[in-house]
Amino acid sequence: MADPIDVVAELLAPAFAQVAGREGVDPVVRPSDRADAQVNGALGLAKELGRPPREVAEAVVATGALDGVATVEVAGPGFVNVTFEAAFLGEQVRIVAGDDRLGVAPAPAPRRVVVDYSAPNVAKEMHVGHLRSTVIGDALVRILGFVGHTVIRENHIGDWGRPFGMLIEHLLDIGEDAAAESMRQGDLDGFYKEANAKFSESEQFSDRARQRVVALQAYDPETIAIWERLVAMSNSYFNLVYGKLGVLLTDDDLAGESRYQSLMPEVYARLEAQGLLQESDGAQVVFPPGFTNRDNEPLPLIVRARTGAFMYATSDLACVVDRFERLGADVLLYVVGAPQQQHFQMVFEVARMAGWLVPPREAVHVGFGSVLGPDKKMLRSRSGDAVKLIELLDEAVERAAAAVAEKNPDLDVGTRAEVARMVGIGAVKYADLSTDRVRDYVFDWDRMLSFDGNTAPYLQYAHARICSIFRRAEVERAAVRDAAVVVDAPQERALALRLLAFPSAIHETLATWSPHKLCTYLFDLAQDFTAFYEHCPVLRADEPLRTSRLALCDLTARTLQQGLGLLGIETPEQM
Ligand code: ARG
């Protein structure tokens, strides 16, 4: 039903109230190395009451609030160490086993959350930063949805602005078929570079490009038609990558920069009416307090350039307005790399000044570090160019096929291909998700595809192994879900406690928007399972122990499957 830590907090709340003579004292329950949990609330309360902390702790214990649930012991300056009764833990596991949500209660106050993620740029190669955004954003979308929030996915692609003049002219030069072909192959960078080269070499071309930008911004129908086809070609390449990755994004989630163009004059007018705009070098800017450059001069957020053009920041301000006012969002998440941190902090600050971002509304930059190559520099392909994501994903599946063939040569060819896809893609995603997102990480094929360590294959293998235990037992998985669960051996106890902590792992993950916390939990779970399976015979045990242990196996597999599923990673039943 609930994490035992929460159960303790709930049971102790009235005991604390009784001792304190008032409601609302936090018992401060934490996991502990020495016991199953430690209660630290007596220390603070002692100060309030002017009594010795140990005496307060004794008084709380003496209420008998945890009788039948745990043995308790007052220790140190006034901690209470809590060790759960085996019967209590067994019963909690049995309750969770009967719950499709594995103990994760739906959010009591669901929120509307816009998740801005992936956001590649049209006619440019998606780089590994976009891969990170896509993978992290998708995991957060799944977790938020599972917890019961309303999630709106937005793929804020870069589909507008000055480069589109030259891109459109280049497309007209080489013809649509050739352009489509180069994008189908994922050669978006080649296309972009060719256009760029012509732009700097030929005056005639750059003139055409400039006129084309003017036509685009004036919504000239012919120009818009070509622009739309260019965007569509790019999108079909992005969709190819999304399809291979298995993420939730679809064309319905597209909300590119072009969408906000018509809203920008209004945003400008609103900032102006509030007196927030100032002139600086001919541009219209806002100076949000607290932002300075290296020389300690106030840093402007440029809303309209000297040329009269609106900026990236303007479109993000329009986005903020659109998401709060039209979509009715409560929370905005921006899953974008760390280099844009200052941009978002400034946009949010200006949105606060304008009164658009006021509590309980919230906006969060969910930033992340870089993907590095073996040389600890930004990951590049062998030729030194940006890595093509599509090739990277294909290579992952190929390498996984080899690894799976070695591990289990008996798999038939069709199953092996399917398993290789799940393992290869899972490995790439998990390598990304399992490091704290704010840090850089080294892209290392051997490590991410290893069956040992904190990797997708290790977790997937633990799941597949449990599926095979049930095949050998010839027992239906669902048949053990109401079984009484024995929690006697230390490994059973550790596994039971871990299984019951799944809801906490989910909540901690969302508290800081950090999928690696869920990864760490799943890795710990798989390790607890391995220890359990080594020390506690399952199929050779006598009843009722056999069924009890099968129940622990089943719940472990379901938790691994659910947890990996929330990270966007599939779980084969054999591998
Ligand atoms: N297209 C941008 C880039 O590749 C990311 C956009 C992120 N989202 C946003 N609302 N600014 O850097």
PDB file of N, CA, C and O in Angstrom, residues 330-398:
ATOM      1  N   ASP A 330       0.085  24.581 -15.343  1.00  0.00           N
ATOM      2  CA  ASP A 330       0.540  24.955 -14.011  1.00  0.00           C
ATOM      3  C   ASP A 330       2.061  24.951 -13.942  1.00  0.00           C
ATOM      4  O   ASP A 330       2.659  25.710 -13.184  1.00  0.00           O
ATOM      5  N   VAL A 331       2.659  24.024 -14.692  1.00  0.00           N
ATOM      6  CA  VAL A 331       4.110  23.846 -14.633  1.00  0.00           C
ATOM      7  C   VAL A 331       4.662  23.773 -16.054  1.00  0.00           C
ATOM      8  O   VAL A 331       4.102  23.086 -16.909  1.00  0.00           O
ATOM      9  N   LEU A 332       5.763  24.475 -16.308  1.00  0.00           N
ATOM     10  CA  LEU A 332       6.459  24.367 -17.586  1.00  0.00           C
ATOM     11  C   LEU A 332       7.838  23.759 -17.347  1.00  0.00           C
ATOM     12  O   LEU A 332       8.600  24.270 -16.535  1.00  0.00           O
ATOM     13  N   LEU A 333       8.127  22.675 -18.049  1.00  0.00           N
ATOM     14  CA  LEU A 333       9.464  22.086 -17.971  1.00  0.00           C
ATOM     15  C   LEU A 333      10.155  22.314 -19.310  1.00  0.00           C
ATOM     16  O   LEU A 333       9.553  22.097 -20.368  1.00  0.00           O
ATOM     17  N   TYR A 334      11.412  22.744 -19.252  1.00  0.00           N
ATOM     18  CA  TYR A 334      12.212  22.930 -20.464  1.00  0.00           C
ATOM     19  C   TYR A 334      13.407  21.989 -20.383  1.00  0.00           C
ATOM     20  O   TYR A 334      14.334  22.247 -19.615  1.00  0.00           O
ATOM     21  N   VAL A 335      13.354  20.913 -21.156  1.00  0.00           N
ATOM     22  CA  VAL A 335      14.453  19.954 -21.122  1.00  0.00           C
ATOM     23  C   VAL A 335      15.437  20.357 -22.217  1.00  0.00           C
ATOM     24  O   VAL A 335      15.306  19.959 -23.380  1.00  0.00           O
ATOM     25  N   VAL A 336      16.365  21.198 -21.847  1.00  0.00           N
ATOM     26  CA  VAL A 336      17.290  21.812 -22.797  1.00  0.00           C
ATOM     27  C   VAL A 336      18.684  21.843 -22.144  1.00  0.00           C
ATOM     28  O   VAL A 336      18.797  21.997 -20.930  1.00  0.00           O
ATOM     29  N   GLY A 337      19.719  21.724 -22.958  1.00  0.00           N
ATOM     30  CA  GLY A 337      21.093  21.643 -22.448  1.00  0.00           C
ATOM     31  C   GLY A 337      21.518  22.814 -21.579  1.00  0.00           C
ATOM     32  O   GLY A 337      20.969  23.921 -21.653  1.00  0.00           O
ATOM     33  N   ALA A 338      22.526  22.550 -20.750  1.00  0.00           N
ATOM     34  CA  ALA A 338      23.019  23.539 -19.789  1.00  0.00           C
ATOM     35  C   ALA A 338      23.443  24.869 -20.420  1.00  0.00           C
ATOM     36  O   ALA A 338      23.286  25.913 -19.790  1.00  0.00           O
ATOM     37  N   PRO A 339      23.992  24.875 -21.664  1.00  0.00           N
ATOM     38  CA  PRO A 339      24.413  26.174 -22.218  1.00  0.00           C
ATOM     39  C   PRO A 339      23.272  27.193 -22.306  1.00  0.00           C
ATOM     40  O   PRO A 339      23.533  28.391 -22.389  1.00  0.00           O
ATOM     41  N   GLN A 340      22.016  26.736 -22.279  1.00  0.00           N
ATOM     42  CA  GLN A 340      20.916  27.703 -22.370  1.00  0.00           C
ATOM     43  C   GLN A 340      20.360  28.088 -20.998  1.00  0.00           C
ATOM     44  O   GLN A 340      19.305  28.717 -20.899  1.00  0.00           O
ATOM     45  N   GLN A 341      21.075  27.717 -19.957  1.00  0.00           N
ATOM     46  CA  GLN A 341      20.586  27.999 -18.606  1.00  0.00           C
ATOM     47  C   GLN A 341      20.301  29.491 -18.384  1.00  0.00           C
ATOM     48  O   GLN A 341      19.246  29.874 -17.895  1.00  0.00           O
ATOM     49  N   GLN A 342      21.273  30.332 -18.765  1.00  0.00           N
ATOM     50  CA  GLN A 342      21.069  31.757 -18.506  1.00  0.00           C
ATOM     51  C   GLN A 342      19.895  32.313 -19.319  1.00  0.00           C
ATOM     52  O   GLN A 342      19.111  33.119 -18.827  1.00  0.00           O
ATOM     53  N   HIS A 343      19.783  31.840 -20.555  1.00  0.00           N
ATOM     54  CA  HIS A 343      18.649  32.252 -21.390  1.00  0.00           C
ATOM     55  C   HIS A 343      17.329  31.995 -20.658  1.00  0.00           C
ATOM     56  O   HIS A 343      16.480  32.883 -20.546  1.00  0.00           O
ATOM     57  N   PHE A 344      17.180  30.782 -20.129  1.00  0.00           N
ATOM     58  CA  PHE A 344      15.913  30.463 -19.479  1.00  0.00           C
ATOM     59  C   PHE A 344      15.731  31.221 -18.169  1.00  0.00           C
ATOM     60  O   PHE A 344      14.633  31.687 -17.861  1.00  0.00           O
ATOM     61  N   GLN A 345      16.814  31.372 -17.406  1.00  0.00           N
ATOM     62  CA  GLN A 345      16.667  32.108 -16.145  1.00  0.00           C
ATOM     63  C   GLN A 345      16.199  33.540 -16.431  1.00  0.00           C
ATOM     64  O   GLN A 345      15.359  34.088 -15.708  1.00  0.00           O
ATOM     65  N   MET A 346      16.727  34.119 -17.504  1.00  0.00           N
ATOM     66  CA  MET A 346      16.341  35.497 -17.833  1.00  0.00           C
ATOM     67  C   MET A 346      14.911  35.555 -18.362  1.00  0.00           C
ATOM     68  O   MET A 346      14.137  36.451 -17.993  1.00  0.00           O
ATOM     69  N   VAL A 347      14.559  34.601 -19.210  1.00  0.00           N
ATOM     70  CA  VAL A 347      13.176  34.561 -19.722  1.00  0.00           C
ATOM     71  C   VAL A 347      12.194  34.416 -18.556  1.00  0.00           C
ATOM     72  O   VAL A 347      11.178  35.118 -18.481  1.00  0.00           O
ATOM     73  N   PHE A 348      12.517  33.514 -17.614  1.00  0.00           N
ATOM     74  CA  PHE A 348      11.605  33.299 -16.481  1.00  0.00           C
ATOM     75  C   PHE A 348      11.491  34.569 -15.640  1.00  0.00           C
ATOM     76  O   PHE A 348      10.411  34.928 -15.173  1.00  0.00           O
ATOM     77  N   GLU A 349      12.638  35.246 -15.453  1.00  0.00           N
ATOM     78  CA  GLU A 349      12.615  36.436 -14.612  1.00  0.00           C
ATOM     79  C   GLU A 349      11.758  37.528 -15.259  1.00  0.00           C
ATOM     80  O   GLU A 349      10.954  38.186 -14.584  1.00  0.00           O
ATOM     81  N   VAL A 350      11.901  37.683 -16.572  1.00  0.00           N
ATOM     82  CA  VAL A 350      11.089  38.686 -17.265  1.00  0.00           C
ATOM     83  C   VAL A 350       9.608  38.291 -17.195  1.00  0.00           C
ATOM     84  O   VAL A 350       8.728  39.132 -17.000  1.00  0.00           O
ATOM     85  N   ALA A 351       9.346  36.991 -17.321  1.00  0.00           N
ATOM     86  CA  ALA A 351       7.949  36.531 -17.229  1.00  0.00           C
ATOM     87  C   ALA A 351       7.387  36.801 -15.834  1.00  0.00           C
ATOM     88  O   ALA A 351       6.202  37.104 -15.672  1.00  0.00           O
ATOM     89  N   ARG A 352       8.243  36.732 -14.817  1.00  0.00           N
ATOM     90  CA  ARG A 352       7.801  37.065 -13.456  1.00  0.00           C
ATOM     91  C   ARG A 352       7.490  38.554 -13.364  1.00  0.00           C
ATOM     92  O   ARG A 352       6.471  38.961 -12.817  1.00  0.00           O
ATOM     93  N   MET A 353       8.418  39.366 -13.929  1.00  0.00           N
ATOM     94  CA  MET A 353       8.223  40.817 -13.868  1.00  0.00           C
ATOM     95  C   MET A 353       6.924  41.210 -14.565  1.00  0.00           C
ATOM     96  O   MET A 353       6.243  42.143 -14.159  1.00  0.00           O
ATOM     97  N   ALA A 354       6.593  40.493 -15.628  1.00  0.00           N
ATOM     98  CA  ALA A 354       5.390  40.817 -16.398  1.00  0.00           C
ATOM     99  C   ALA A 354       4.130  40.238 -15.764  1.00  0.00           C
ATOM    100  O   ALA A 354       3.025  40.459 -16.244  1.00  0.00           O
ATOM    101  N   GLY A 355       4.315  39.441 -14.690  1.00  0.00           N
ATOM    102  CA  GLY A 355       3.154  38.884 -13.999  1.00  0.00           C
ATOM    103  C   GLY A 355       2.582  37.634 -14.649  1.00  0.00           C
ATOM    104  O   GLY A 355       1.481  37.198 -14.317  1.00  0.00           O
ATOM    105  N   TRP A 356       3.332  37.045 -15.582  1.00  0.00           N
ATOM    106  CA  TRP A 356       2.833  35.817 -16.231  1.00  0.00           C
ATOM    107  C   TRP A 356       3.213  34.573 -15.453  1.00  0.00           C
ATOM    108  O   TRP A 356       2.544  33.556 -15.497  1.00  0.00           O
ATOM    109  N   LEU A 357       4.334  34.695 -14.747  1.00  0.00           N
ATOM    110  CA  LEU A 357       4.845  33.536 -14.008  1.00  0.00           C
ATOM    111  C   LEU A 357       4.737  33.854 -12.522  1.00  0.00           C
ATOM    112  O   LEU A 357       5.673  34.352 -11.904  1.00  0.00           O
ATOM    113  N   VAL A 358       3.538  33.613 -11.986  1.00  0.00           N
ATOM    114  CA  VAL A 358       3.330  33.898 -10.566  1.00  0.00           C
ATOM    115  C   VAL A 358       2.868  32.616  -9.879  1.00  0.00           C
ATOM    116  O   VAL A 358       2.150  31.834 -10.483  1.00  0.00           O
ATOM    117  N   PRO A 359       3.294  32.390  -8.624  1.00  0.00           N
ATOM    118  CA  PRO A 359       2.906  31.161  -7.935  1.00  0.00           C
ATOM    119  C   PRO A 359       1.388  31.032  -7.903  1.00  0.00           C
ATOM    120  O   PRO A 359       0.718  32.076  -7.821  1.00  0.00           O
ATOM    121  N   PRO A 360       0.838  29.827  -7.979  1.00  0.00           N
ATOM    122  CA  PRO A 360       1.535  28.546  -7.964  1.00  0.00           C
ATOM    123  C   PRO A 360       2.104  28.130  -9.329  1.00  0.00           C
ATOM    124  O   PRO A 360       2.590  27.022  -9.464  1.00  0.00           O
ATOM    125  N   ARG A 361       2.046  29.004 -10.320  1.00  0.00           N
ATOM    126  CA  ARG A 361       2.652  28.645 -11.605  1.00  0.00           C
ATOM    127  C   ARG A 361       4.155  28.479 -11.420  1.00  0.00           C
ATOM    128  O   ARG A 361       4.764  29.203 -10.627  1.00  0.00           O
ATOM    129  N   GLU A 362       4.713  27.578 -12.215  1.00  0.00           N
ATOM    130  CA  GLU A 362       6.131  27.243 -12.033  1.00  0.00           C
ATOM    131  C   GLU A 362       6.762  27.018 -13.395  1.00  0.00           C
ATOM    132  O   GLU A 362       6.105  26.476 -14.284  1.00  0.00           O
ATOM    133  N   ALA A 363       8.003  27.437 -13.553  1.00  0.00           N
ATOM    134  CA  ALA A 363       8.753  27.123 -14.776  1.00  0.00           C
ATOM    135  C   ALA A 363      10.126  26.616 -14.370  1.00  0.00           C
ATOM    136  O   ALA A 363      10.767  27.196 -13.496  1.00  0.00           O
ATOM    137  N   VAL A 364      10.546  25.525 -14.968  1.00  0.00           N
ATOM    138  CA  VAL A 364      11.807  24.897 -14.564  1.00  0.00           C
ATOM    139  C   VAL A 364      12.651  24.587 -15.790  1.00  0.00           C
ATOM    140  O   VAL A 364      12.161  23.979 -16.752  1.00  0.00           O
ATOM    141  N   HIS A 365      13.890  25.026 -15.764  1.00  0.00           N
ATOM    142  CA  HIS A 365      14.829  24.596 -16.792  1.00  0.00           C
ATOM    143  C   HIS A 365      15.444  23.277 -16.336  1.00  0.00           C
ATOM    144  O   HIS A 365      16.226  23.249 -15.395  1.00  0.00           O
ATOM    145  N   VAL A 366      15.054  22.186 -16.983  1.00  0.00           N
ATOM    146  CA  VAL A 366      15.605  20.875 -16.658  1.00  0.00           C
ATOM    147  C   VAL A 366      16.843  20.703 -17.544  1.00  0.00           C
ATOM    148  O   VAL A 366      16.780  20.153 -18.637  1.00  0.00           O
ATOM    149  N   GLY A 367      17.957  21.264 -17.078  1.00  0.00           N
ATOM    150  CA  GLY A 367      19.171  21.299 -17.897  1.00  0.00           C
ATOM    151  C   GLY A 367      19.938  19.990 -17.845  1.00  0.00           C
ATOM    152  O   GLY A 367      19.671  19.128 -17.008  1.00  0.00           O
ATOM    153  N   PHE A 368      20.877  19.838 -18.751  1.00  0.00           N
ATOM    154  CA  PHE A 368      21.702  18.621 -18.726  1.00  0.00           C
ATOM    155  C   PHE A 368      23.070  18.908 -19.328  1.00  0.00           C
ATOM    156  O   PHE A 368      23.253  19.857 -20.082  1.00  0.00           O
ATOM    157  N   GLY A 369      24.027  18.054 -18.978  1.00  0.00           N
ATOM    158  CA  GLY A 369      25.409  18.185 -19.440  1.00  0.00           C
ATOM    159  C   GLY A 369      25.603  17.593 -20.827  1.00  0.00           C
ATOM    160  O   GLY A 369      24.653  17.216 -21.502  1.00  0.00           O
ATOM    161  N   SER A 370      26.873  17.500 -21.221  1.00  0.00           N
ATOM    162  CA  SER A 370      27.199  17.056 -22.581  1.00  0.00           C
ATOM    163  C   SER A 370      27.485  15.561 -22.637  1.00  0.00           C
ATOM    164  O   SER A 370      27.796  14.940 -21.638  1.00  0.00           O
ATOM    165  N   VAL A 371      27.421  15.031 -23.849  1.00  0.00           N
ATOM    166  CA  VAL A 371      27.851  13.661 -24.103  1.00  0.00           C
ATOM    167  C   VAL A 371      29.269  13.742 -24.651  1.00  0.00           C
ATOM    168  O   VAL A 371      29.518  14.449 -25.629  1.00  0.00           O
ATOM    169  N   LEU A 372      30.194  13.042 -23.992  1.00  0.00           N
ATOM    170  CA  LEU A 372      31.594  13.129 -24.381  1.00  0.00           C
ATOM    171  C   LEU A 372      32.050  11.848 -25.069  1.00  0.00           C
ATOM    172  O   LEU A 372      31.512  10.761 -24.815  1.00  0.00           O
ATOM    173  N   GLY A 373      33.062  11.997 -25.935  1.00  0.00           N
ATOM    174  CA  GLY A 373      33.685  10.833 -26.555  1.00  0.00           C
ATOM    175  C   GLY A 373      34.732  10.250 -25.615  1.00  0.00           C
ATOM    176  O   GLY A 373      34.953  10.778 -24.523  1.00  0.00           O
ATOM    177  N   PRO A 374      35.382   9.154 -26.045  1.00  0.00           N
ATOM    178  CA  PRO A 374      36.395   8.510 -25.203  1.00  0.00           C
ATOM    179  C   PRO A 374      37.524   9.476 -24.817  1.00  0.00           C
ATOM    180  O   PRO A 374      38.184   9.309 -23.782  1.00  0.00           O
ATOM    181  N   ASP A 375      37.735  10.516 -25.651  1.00  0.00           N
ATOM    182  CA  ASP A 375      38.794  11.493 -25.358  1.00  0.00           C
ATOM    183  C   ASP A 375      38.320  12.585 -24.401  1.00  0.00           C
ATOM    184  O   ASP A 375      39.016  13.575 -24.184  1.00  0.00           O
ATOM    185  N   LYS A 376      37.105  12.397 -23.859  1.00  0.00           N
ATOM    186  CA  LYS A 376      36.527  13.360 -22.903  1.00  0.00           C
ATOM    187  C   LYS A 376      36.180  14.706 -23.548  1.00  0.00           C
ATOM    188  O   LYS A 376      35.945  15.687 -22.853  1.00  0.00           O
ATOM    189  N   LYS A 377      36.212  14.745 -24.878  1.00  0.00           N
ATOM    190  CA  LYS A 377      35.743  15.948 -25.567  1.00  0.00           C
ATOM    191  C   LYS A 377      34.360  15.655 -26.121  1.00  0.00           C
ATOM    192  O   LYS A 377      33.924  14.508 -26.139  1.00  0.00           O
ATOM    193  N   MET A 378      33.671  16.681 -26.611  1.00  0.00           N
ATOM    194  CA  MET A 378      32.343  16.480 -27.179  1.00  0.00           C
ATOM    195  C   MET A 378      32.348  15.301 -28.154  1.00  0.00           C
ATOM    196  O   MET A 378      33.262  15.176 -28.971  1.00  0.00           O
ATOM    197  N   LEU A 379      31.328  14.462 -28.053  1.00  0.00           N
ATOM    198  CA  LEU A 379      31.270  13.274 -28.908  1.00  0.00           C
ATOM    199  C   LEU A 379      31.187  13.669 -30.383  1.00  0.00           C
ATOM    200  O   LEU A 379      30.340  14.451 -30.785  1.00  0.00           O
ATOM    201  N   ARG A 380      32.075  13.099 -31.186  1.00  0.00           N
ATOM    202  CA  ARG A 380      32.086  13.352 -32.637  1.00  0.00           C
ATOM    203  C   ARG A 380      32.177  12.016 -33.351  1.00  0.00           C
ATOM    204  O   ARG A 380      32.617  11.027 -32.785  1.00  0.00           O
ATOM    205  N   SER A 381      31.850  12.031 -34.639  1.00  0.00           N
ATOM    206  CA  SER A 381      32.028  10.811 -35.423  1.00  0.00           C
ATOM    207  C   SER A 381      33.503  10.696 -35.798  1.00  0.00           C
ATOM    208  O   SER A 381      34.288  11.613 -35.587  1.00  0.00           O
ATOM    209  N   ARG A 382      33.875   9.543 -36.389  1.00  0.00           N
ATOM    210  CA  ARG A 382      35.284   9.343 -36.724  1.00  0.00           C
ATOM    211  C   ARG A 382      35.794  10.424 -37.681  1.00  0.00           C
ATOM    212  O   ARG A 382      36.925  10.861 -37.614  1.00  0.00           O
ATOM    213  N   SER A 383      34.912  10.871 -38.584  1.00  0.00           N
ATOM    214  CA  SER A 383      35.333  11.892 -39.540  1.00  0.00           C
ATOM    215  C   SER A 383      35.434  13.277 -38.901  1.00  0.00           C
ATOM    216  O   SER A 383      35.851  14.231 -39.538  1.00  0.00           O
ATOM    217  N   GLY A 384      35.037  13.348 -37.633  1.00  0.00           N
ATOM    218  CA  GLY A 384      35.116  14.633 -36.949  1.00  0.00           C
ATOM    219  C   GLY A 384      33.826  15.429 -37.044  1.00  0.00           C
ATOM    220  O   GLY A 384      33.695  16.479 -36.425  1.00  0.00           O
ATOM    221  N   ASP A 385      32.868  14.923 -37.838  1.00  0.00           N
ATOM    222  CA  ASP A 385      31.583  15.626 -37.943  1.00  0.00           C
ATOM    223  C   ASP A 385      30.689  15.256 -36.760  1.00  0.00           C
ATOM    224  O   ASP A 385      31.018  14.386 -35.963  1.00  0.00           O
ATOM    225  N   ALA A 386      29.542  15.935 -36.720  1.00  0.00           N
ATOM    226  CA  ALA A 386      28.556  15.587 -35.713  1.00  0.00           C
ATOM    227  C   ALA A 386      28.126  14.134 -35.942  1.00  0.00           C
ATOM    228  O   ALA A 386      28.090  13.648 -37.070  1.00  0.00           O
ATOM    229  N   VAL A 387      27.820  13.440 -34.843  1.00  0.00           N
ATOM    230  CA  VAL A 387      27.363  12.057 -34.946  1.00  0.00           C
ATOM    231  C   VAL A 387      25.948  12.046 -35.505  1.00  0.00           C
ATOM    232  O   VAL A 387      25.106  12.835 -35.082  1.00  0.00           O
ATOM    233  N   LYS A 388      25.702  11.170 -36.482  1.00  0.00           N
ATOM    234  CA  LYS A 388      24.327  11.037 -36.978  1.00  0.00           C
ATOM    235  C   LYS A 388      23.567  10.105 -36.061  1.00  0.00           C
ATOM    236  O   LYS A 388      23.925   8.936 -35.905  1.00  0.00           O
ATOM    237  N   LEU A 389      22.503  10.625 -35.479  1.00  0.00           N
ATOM    238  CA  LEU A 389      21.784   9.834 -34.485  1.00  0.00           C
ATOM    239  C   LEU A 389      21.273   8.520 -35.040  1.00  0.00           C
ATOM    240  O   LEU A 389      21.302   7.498 -34.369  1.00  0.00           O
ATOM    241  N   ILE A 390      20.805   8.563 -36.278  1.00  0.00           N
ATOM    242  CA  ILE A 390      20.220   7.355 -36.857  1.00  0.00           C
ATOM    243  C   ILE A 390      21.280   6.247 -36.942  1.00  0.00           C
ATOM    244  O   ILE A 390      21.015   5.086 -36.662  1.00  0.00           O
ATOM    245  N   GLU A 391      22.506   6.638 -37.285  1.00  0.00           N
ATOM    246  CA  GLU A 391      23.588   5.653 -37.384  1.00  0.00           C
ATOM    247  C   GLU A 391      23.983   5.151 -36.006  1.00  0.00           C
ATOM    248  O   GLU A 391      24.289   3.964 -35.814  1.00  0.00           O
ATOM    249  N   LEU A 392      23.949   6.060 -35.048  1.00  0.00           N
ATOM    250  CA  LEU A 392      24.284   5.682 -33.681  1.00  0.00           C
ATOM    251  C   LEU A 392      23.303   4.625 -33.158  1.00  0.00           C
ATOM    252  O   LEU A 392      23.698   3.626 -32.549  1.00  0.00           O
ATOM    253  N   LEU A 393      22.018   4.830 -33.438  1.00  0.00           N
ATOM    254  CA  LEU A 393      21.013   3.897 -32.937  1.00  0.00           C
ATOM    255  C   LEU A 393      21.128   2.553 -33.650  1.00  0.00           C
ATOM    256  O   LEU A 393      20.983   1.494 -33.031  1.00  0.00           O
ATOM    257  N   ASP A 394      21.401   2.598 -34.959  1.00  0.00           N
ATOM    258  CA  ASP A 394      21.576   1.337 -35.687  1.00  0.00           C
ATOM    259  C   ASP A 394      22.783   0.565 -35.147  1.00  0.00           C
ATOM    260  O   ASP A 394      22.736  -0.653 -35.004  1.00  0.00           O
ATOM    261  N   GLU A 395      23.833   1.292 -34.850  1.00  0.00           N
ATOM    262  CA  GLU A 395      25.024   0.623 -34.317  1.00  0.00           C
ATOM    263  C   GLU A 395      24.730  -0.002 -32.958  1.00  0.00           C
ATOM    264  O   GLU A 395      25.204  -1.107 -32.648  1.00  0.00           O
ATOM    265  N   ALA A 396      23.930   0.694 -32.158  1.00  0.00           N
ATOM    266  CA  ALA A 396      23.573   0.158 -30.835  1.00  0.00           C
ATOM    267  C   ALA A 396      22.874  -1.188 -30.980  1.00  0.00           C
ATOM    268  O   ALA A 396      23.185  -2.154 -30.266  1.00  0.00           O
ATOM    269  N   VAL A 397      21.946  -1.273 -31.928  1.00  0.00           N
ATOM    270  CA  VAL A 397      21.192  -2.514 -32.104  1.00  0.00           C
ATOM    271  C   VAL A 397      22.104  -3.617 -32.636  1.00  0.00           C
ATOM    272  O   VAL A 397      22.037  -4.775 -32.192  1.00  0.00           O
ATOM    273  N   GLU A 398      22.999  -3.251 -33.555  1.00  0.00           N
ATOM    274  CA  GLU A 398      23.948  -4.237 -34.094  1.00  0.00           C
ATOM    275  C   GLU A 398      24.840  -4.813 -32.996  1.00  0.00           C
ATOM    276  O   GLU A 398      25.041  -6.018 -32.903  1.00  0.00           O
TER     277      GLU A 398
END
